[in-house]
């Protein structure tokens, strides 16, 4: 479901908030590099210096989603931006993709970059990746902030019943479609990622030991009760419901978001 939502709203976000900044995050040839990770090449850009901070974008997007966050954090952190596999400039020809696979990619990327551990900030699907990194690679995560994430791929996780119904119709209509182009196949793969996943159990959340900041917008596509369920099952985690914000908390309320997340990282 988030795949459909994000593919629809990201262009509007970029237009509405005037992404004409001097640094073209995601297209900065001066710093952009590819790294071989788990059989594919991940596109990476790095900014600033200090403790490492890995930023992970949502489904159908790329690292430019953090254009309003990098300038703030790069003043005090070594910011690592990465296009997740099958998205942005990171190509993955495999027919399926999993959140666990991506979480493993990010952990391996830190090894390749010779970064022992990092703070992690994830939005939407990236927030799921942040949670899974804390579960699967606890030695790699100092603490994490996850905004707009879900742990199950069912209607109970979402606040938008209409959107869920449309996603259900889209799946029913296209489940037997023979996609022809690479772009069509990739778009379907990313849709199916959110349609079938994630499947994170509460017992897995109980195993998280690092500090966790669970965030969602007051009007998020993720149901409020679902966000609170995640928070309630991660020991000693903190919760922030961002007033007046939808799913794009880090964009819609960028100044407040940057400060609150930074304060959390420094405090924890």
Tab-separated table of C-alpha atoms in Angstrom:
chain	number	residue	atom	x	y	z
A	1	UNK	CA	0.000	0.000	0.000
A	2	UNK	CA	2.746	2.475	0.925
A	3	UNK	CA	4.349	1.807	-2.447
A	4	UNK	CA	1.295	3.207	-4.223
A	5	UNK	CA	0.958	6.103	-1.782
A	6	UNK	CA	4.610	7.132	-1.929
A	7	UNK	CA	4.834	6.897	-5.702
A	8	UNK	CA	1.923	9.326	-5.790
A	9	UNK	CA	2.980	11.823	-3.111
A	10	UNK	CA	6.755	12.118	-3.457
A	11	UNK	CA	6.649	14.260	-6.648
A	12	UNK	CA	4.146	16.584	-4.955
A	13	UNK	CA	6.382	16.884	-1.899
A	14	UNK	CA	9.392	17.744	-4.031
A	15	UNK	CA	7.428	20.372	-5.941
A	16	UNK	CA	5.548	21.883	-3.021
A	17	UNK	CA	8.570	22.307	-0.782
A	18	UNK	CA	10.794	23.750	-3.527
A	19	UNK	CA	13.634	21.265	-3.783
A	20	UNK	CA	15.893	23.608	-5.709
A	21	UNK	CA	18.667	23.490	-3.122
A	22	UNK	CA	22.294	23.969	-4.174
A	23	UNK	CA	23.291	20.380	-3.417
A	24	UNK	CA	21.384	17.925	-5.659
A	25	UNK	CA	21.139	15.047	-3.210
A	26	UNK	CA	20.887	11.810	-5.138
A	27	UNK	CA	22.478	13.385	-8.219
A	28	UNK	CA	25.657	14.862	-6.785
A	29	UNK	CA	28.366	13.568	-9.112
A	30	UNK	CA	31.048	15.219	-6.974
A	31	UNK	CA	30.507	12.780	-4.103
A	32	UNK	CA	28.313	9.970	-5.452
A	33	UNK	CA	29.831	6.478	-5.481
A	34	UNK	CA	28.747	2.890	-6.065
A	35	UNK	CA	29.670	0.136	-3.631
A	36	UNK	CA	29.427	-3.605	-4.215
A	37	UNK	CA	27.145	-4.978	-1.500
A	38	UNK	CA	25.581	-8.436	-1.330
A	39	UNK	CA	25.780	-9.029	-5.068
A	40	UNK	CA	24.501	-5.628	-6.233
A	41	UNK	CA	25.794	-2.058	-6.439
A	42	UNK	CA	24.369	0.459	-3.983
A	43	UNK	CA	24.545	4.164	-4.809
A	44	UNK	CA	25.848	6.234	-1.869
A	45	UNK	CA	26.536	9.887	-1.071
A	46	UNK	CA	28.265	11.065	2.120
A	47	UNK	CA	28.227	14.470	3.795
A	48	UNK	CA	29.652	16.054	6.937
A	49	UNK	CA	31.779	14.584	9.696
A	50	UNK	CA	31.261	13.212	13.175
A	51	UNK	CA	29.317	10.163	14.376
A	52	UNK	CA	27.872	8.166	11.472
A	53	UNK	CA	24.183	8.669	10.648
A	54	UNK	CA	22.596	6.372	8.065
A	55	UNK	CA	19.427	7.703	6.396
A	56	UNK	CA	17.039	5.252	4.679
A	57	UNK	CA	14.243	6.438	2.361
A	58	UNK	CA	10.803	4.999	1.643
A	59	UNK	CA	9.354	2.777	-1.095
A	60	UNK	CA	9.643	4.178	-4.604
A	61	UNK	CA	11.851	7.064	-3.507
A	62	UNK	CA	15.539	7.760	-3.216
A	63	UNK	CA	17.972	9.608	-0.973
A	64	UNK	CA	16.674	13.020	-2.120
A	65	UNK	CA	13.803	12.467	0.344
A	66	UNK	CA	16.210	13.760	3.010
A	67	UNK	CA	17.013	17.034	1.246
A	68	UNK	CA	15.553	19.061	4.136
A	69	UNK	CA	17.387	17.019	6.757
A	70	UNK	CA	20.938	16.551	5.491
A	71	UNK	CA	22.009	20.228	5.781
A	72	UNK	CA	21.050	20.206	9.466
A	73	UNK	CA	22.604	16.866	10.413
A	74	UNK	CA	25.744	17.182	8.282
A	75	UNK	CA	26.925	19.953	10.615
A	76	UNK	CA	27.551	17.408	13.382
A	77	UNK	CA	27.268	13.944	11.810
A	78	UNK	CA	28.852	11.892	9.048
A	79	UNK	CA	25.651	11.508	7.027
A	80	UNK	CA	25.429	8.404	4.840
A	81	UNK	CA	22.731	8.546	2.168
A	82	UNK	CA	21.942	5.404	0.199
A	83	UNK	CA	19.483	4.469	-2.512
A	84	UNK	CA	17.947	1.178	-1.362
A	85	UNK	CA	18.217	-1.747	-3.750
A	86	UNK	CA	15.779	-1.592	-6.687
A	87	UNK	CA	15.262	2.131	-6.072
A	88	UNK	CA	16.938	5.341	-7.143
A	89	UNK	CA	20.279	4.531	-8.753
A	90	UNK	CA	20.681	1.167	-6.999
A	91	UNK	CA	19.631	-1.489	-9.490
A	92	UNK	CA	18.646	-5.023	-8.497
A	93	UNK	CA	17.491	-7.343	-11.321
A	94	UNK	CA	16.236	-10.046	-8.955
A	95	UNK	CA	12.468	-10.701	-9.196
A	96	UNK	CA	11.798	-10.421	-5.452
A	97	UNK	CA	12.922	-8.221	-2.598
A	98	UNK	CA	12.558	-8.423	1.198
A	99	UNK	CA	12.967	-5.977	4.038
A	100	UNK	CA	15.375	-8.390	5.715
A	101	UNK	CA	17.492	-8.351	2.567
A	102	UNK	CA	17.646	-4.561	2.619
A	103	UNK	CA	18.478	-4.417	6.324
A	104	UNK	CA	21.349	-6.801	5.639
A	105	UNK	CA	22.458	-4.556	2.753
A	106	UNK	CA	22.728	-1.555	5.046
A	107	UNK	CA	24.642	-3.468	7.709
A	108	UNK	CA	27.063	-4.744	5.068
A	109	UNK	CA	27.407	-1.247	3.593
A	110	UNK	CA	28.611	0.027	6.961
A	111	UNK	CA	31.280	-2.694	6.896
A	112	UNK	CA	32.335	-1.706	3.385
A	113	UNK	CA	32.576	1.933	4.490
A	114	UNK	CA	34.573	0.871	7.571
A	115	UNK	CA	31.903	2.303	9.871
A	116	UNK	CA	31.626	0.133	13.018
A	117	UNK	CA	28.149	1.383	13.951
A	118	UNK	CA	25.790	4.242	13.171
A	119	UNK	CA	22.724	6.160	14.213
A	120	UNK	CA	19.891	5.251	11.846
A	121	UNK	CA	17.028	7.405	10.584
A	122	UNK	CA	14.387	5.710	8.449
A	123	UNK	CA	11.189	6.961	6.814
A	124	UNK	CA	8.255	4.703	5.867
A	125	UNK	CA	9.811	1.533	4.381
A	126	UNK	CA	13.116	2.968	5.564
A	127	UNK	CA	11.637	3.052	9.064
A	128	UNK	CA	10.908	-0.661	8.749
A	129	UNK	CA	14.516	-1.171	7.666
A	130	UNK	CA	15.707	0.745	10.736
A	131	UNK	CA	13.674	-1.523	13.009
A	132	UNK	CA	14.971	-4.639	11.278
A	133	UNK	CA	18.570	-3.430	11.490
A	134	UNK	CA	18.142	-3.100	15.262
A	135	UNK	CA	16.755	-6.658	15.363
A	136	UNK	CA	19.130	-8.379	12.926
A	137	UNK	CA	22.287	-6.304	13.399
A	138	UNK	CA	22.159	-4.824	16.917
A	139	UNK	CA	25.925	-4.294	16.939
A	140	UNK	CA	25.589	-1.890	14.001
A	141	UNK	CA	22.936	0.440	15.455
A	142	UNK	CA	23.730	3.007	18.156
A	143	UNK	CA	20.103	4.160	18.266
A	144	UNK	CA	17.427	4.716	15.656
A	145	UNK	CA	14.496	6.927	14.726
A	146	UNK	CA	11.731	5.353	12.645
A	147	UNK	CA	8.933	7.470	11.206
A	148	UNK	CA	5.819	6.172	9.454
A	149	UNK	CA	6.688	2.467	9.729
A	150	UNK	CA	4.481	-0.595	10.019
A	151	UNK	CA	5.280	-4.158	11.097
A	152	UNK	CA	2.462	-6.027	9.310
A	153	UNK	CA	1.079	-5.689	5.752
A	154	UNK	CA	-2.618	-5.778	6.574
A	155	UNK	CA	-5.492	-3.318	6.808
A	156	UNK	CA	-5.106	-2.970	10.595
A	157	UNK	CA	-1.773	-1.199	10.103
A	158	UNK	CA	-3.230	1.612	8.017
A	159	UNK	CA	-5.510	4.533	8.756
A	160	UNK	CA	-6.681	5.018	5.177
A	161	UNK	CA	-9.336	2.366	4.497
A	162	UNK	CA	-9.997	3.815	1.037
A	163	UNK	CA	-6.335	3.613	0.113
A	164	UNK	CA	-6.122	0.044	1.370
A	165	UNK	CA	-9.171	-0.936	-0.664
A	166	UNK	CA	-7.622	0.599	-3.789
A	167	UNK	CA	-4.393	-1.318	-3.204
A	168	UNK	CA	-6.408	-4.510	-2.823
A	169	UNK	CA	-8.168	-3.831	-6.138
A	170	UNK	CA	-4.854	-3.041	-7.806
A	171	UNK	CA	-3.406	-6.361	-6.647
A	172	UNK	CA	-6.462	-8.324	-7.761
A	173	UNK	CA	-6.409	-6.657	-11.173
A	174	UNK	CA	-2.690	-7.135	-11.817
A	175	UNK	CA	-1.633	-10.292	-9.965
A	176	UNK	CA	-1.579	-12.308	-13.204
A	177	UNK	CA	-0.228	-9.560	-15.431
A	178	UNK	CA	2.841	-10.386	-17.490
A	179	UNK	CA	4.971	-7.281	-17.135
A	180	UNK	CA	7.234	-6.628	-20.108
A	181	UNK	CA	9.670	-3.811	-19.376
A	182	UNK	CA	12.282	-3.713	-16.623
A	183	UNK	CA	10.586	-0.620	-15.148
A	184	UNK	CA	7.188	-2.348	-15.027
A	185	UNK	CA	8.676	-5.428	-13.396
A	186	UNK	CA	10.489	-3.314	-10.817
A	187	UNK	CA	7.380	-1.270	-9.992
A	188	UNK	CA	5.404	-4.465	-9.424
A	189	UNK	CA	8.187	-5.893	-7.285
A	190	UNK	CA	8.124	-2.801	-5.096
A	191	UNK	CA	4.329	-2.905	-4.861
A	192	UNK	CA	4.464	-6.546	-3.805
A	193	UNK	CA	7.067	-5.718	-1.165
A	194	UNK	CA	4.539	-3.594	0.722
A	195	UNK	CA	1.614	-5.851	-0.147
A	196	UNK	CA	3.178	-8.969	1.409
A	197	UNK	CA	5.595	-7.470	3.931
A	198	UNK	CA	6.832	-6.698	6.544
A	199	UNK	CA	6.055	-9.508	8.932
A	200	UNK	CA	7.746	-8.478	12.161
A	201	UNK	CA	6.501	-10.176	15.309
A	202	UNK	CA	6.066	-8.512	18.679
A	203	UNK	CA	8.565	-10.997	20.110
A	204	UNK	CA	11.143	-9.678	17.642
A	205	UNK	CA	10.483	-6.121	18.823
A	206	UNK	CA	11.047	-7.273	22.405
A	207	UNK	CA	14.634	-8.170	21.473
A	208	UNK	CA	15.594	-4.613	20.510
A	209	UNK	CA	18.081	-3.281	23.045
A	210	UNK	CA	19.201	0.047	21.552
A	211	UNK	CA	17.320	3.326	22.120
A	212	UNK	CA	14.397	3.682	19.703
A	213	UNK	CA	12.389	6.754	18.710
A	214	UNK	CA	9.074	5.748	17.120
A	215	UNK	CA	7.470	8.572	15.125
A	216	UNK	CA	4.347	9.071	13.025
A	217	UNK	CA	2.295	11.981	11.779
A	218	UNK	CA	-0.984	12.887	13.444
A	219	UNK	CA	-2.616	12.224	10.060
A	220	UNK	CA	-0.259	9.464	8.945
A	221	UNK	CA	-1.273	6.656	6.588
A	222	UNK	CA	-0.089	4.371	9.378
A	223	UNK	CA	-2.818	3.850	11.962
A	224	UNK	CA	-2.160	5.565	15.291
A	225	UNK	CA	-2.889	2.366	17.222
A	226	UNK	CA	-0.371	0.502	15.080
A	227	UNK	CA	2.382	3.038	15.761
A	228	UNK	CA	1.601	2.830	19.467
A	229	UNK	CA	1.720	-0.971	19.290
A	230	UNK	CA	5.244	-0.782	17.894
A	231	UNK	CA	6.333	1.627	20.601
A	232	UNK	CA	4.733	-0.439	23.369
A	233	UNK	CA	6.691	-3.543	22.370
A	234	UNK	CA	10.165	-2.022	22.040
A	235	UNK	CA	11.709	-1.793	25.515
A	236	UNK	CA	12.312	1.752	26.781
A	237	UNK	CA	11.401	3.304	23.415
A	238	UNK	CA	10.115	6.861	22.973
A	239	UNK	CA	7.043	7.944	21.006
A	240	UNK	CA	6.342	11.135	19.075
A	241	UNK	CA	3.109	11.783	17.203
A	242	UNK	CA	3.836	14.852	15.076
A	243	UNK	CA	0.938	17.300	15.305
A	244	UNK	CA	-0.454	18.551	12.018
A	245	UNK	CA	1.659	16.201	9.919
A	246	UNK	CA	0.816	13.451	7.495
A	247	UNK	CA	3.127	10.622	6.418
A	248	UNK	CA	5.952	12.982	5.417
A	249	UNK	CA	6.929	14.130	8.921
A	250	UNK	CA	10.563	14.760	8.014
A	251	UNK	CA	9.470	17.041	5.151
A	252	UNK	CA	6.255	18.634	6.397
A	253	UNK	CA	7.715	19.524	9.807
A	254	UNK	CA	11.401	19.489	8.875
A	255	UNK	CA	12.741	22.034	11.387
A	256	UNK	CA	10.991	20.478	14.368
A	257	UNK	CA	11.735	16.972	13.112
A	258	UNK	CA	15.465	17.626	12.740
A	259	UNK	CA	15.797	19.089	16.226
A	260	UNK	CA	13.729	16.431	17.968
A	261	UNK	CA	15.574	13.549	16.307
A	262	UNK	CA	18.956	15.173	16.944
A	263	UNK	CA	18.050	15.738	20.605
A	264	UNK	CA	17.036	12.092	20.894
A	265	UNK	CA	20.288	10.838	19.411
A	266	UNK	CA	22.381	13.091	21.646
A	267	UNK	CA	20.377	12.298	24.771
A	268	UNK	CA	20.436	8.557	24.232
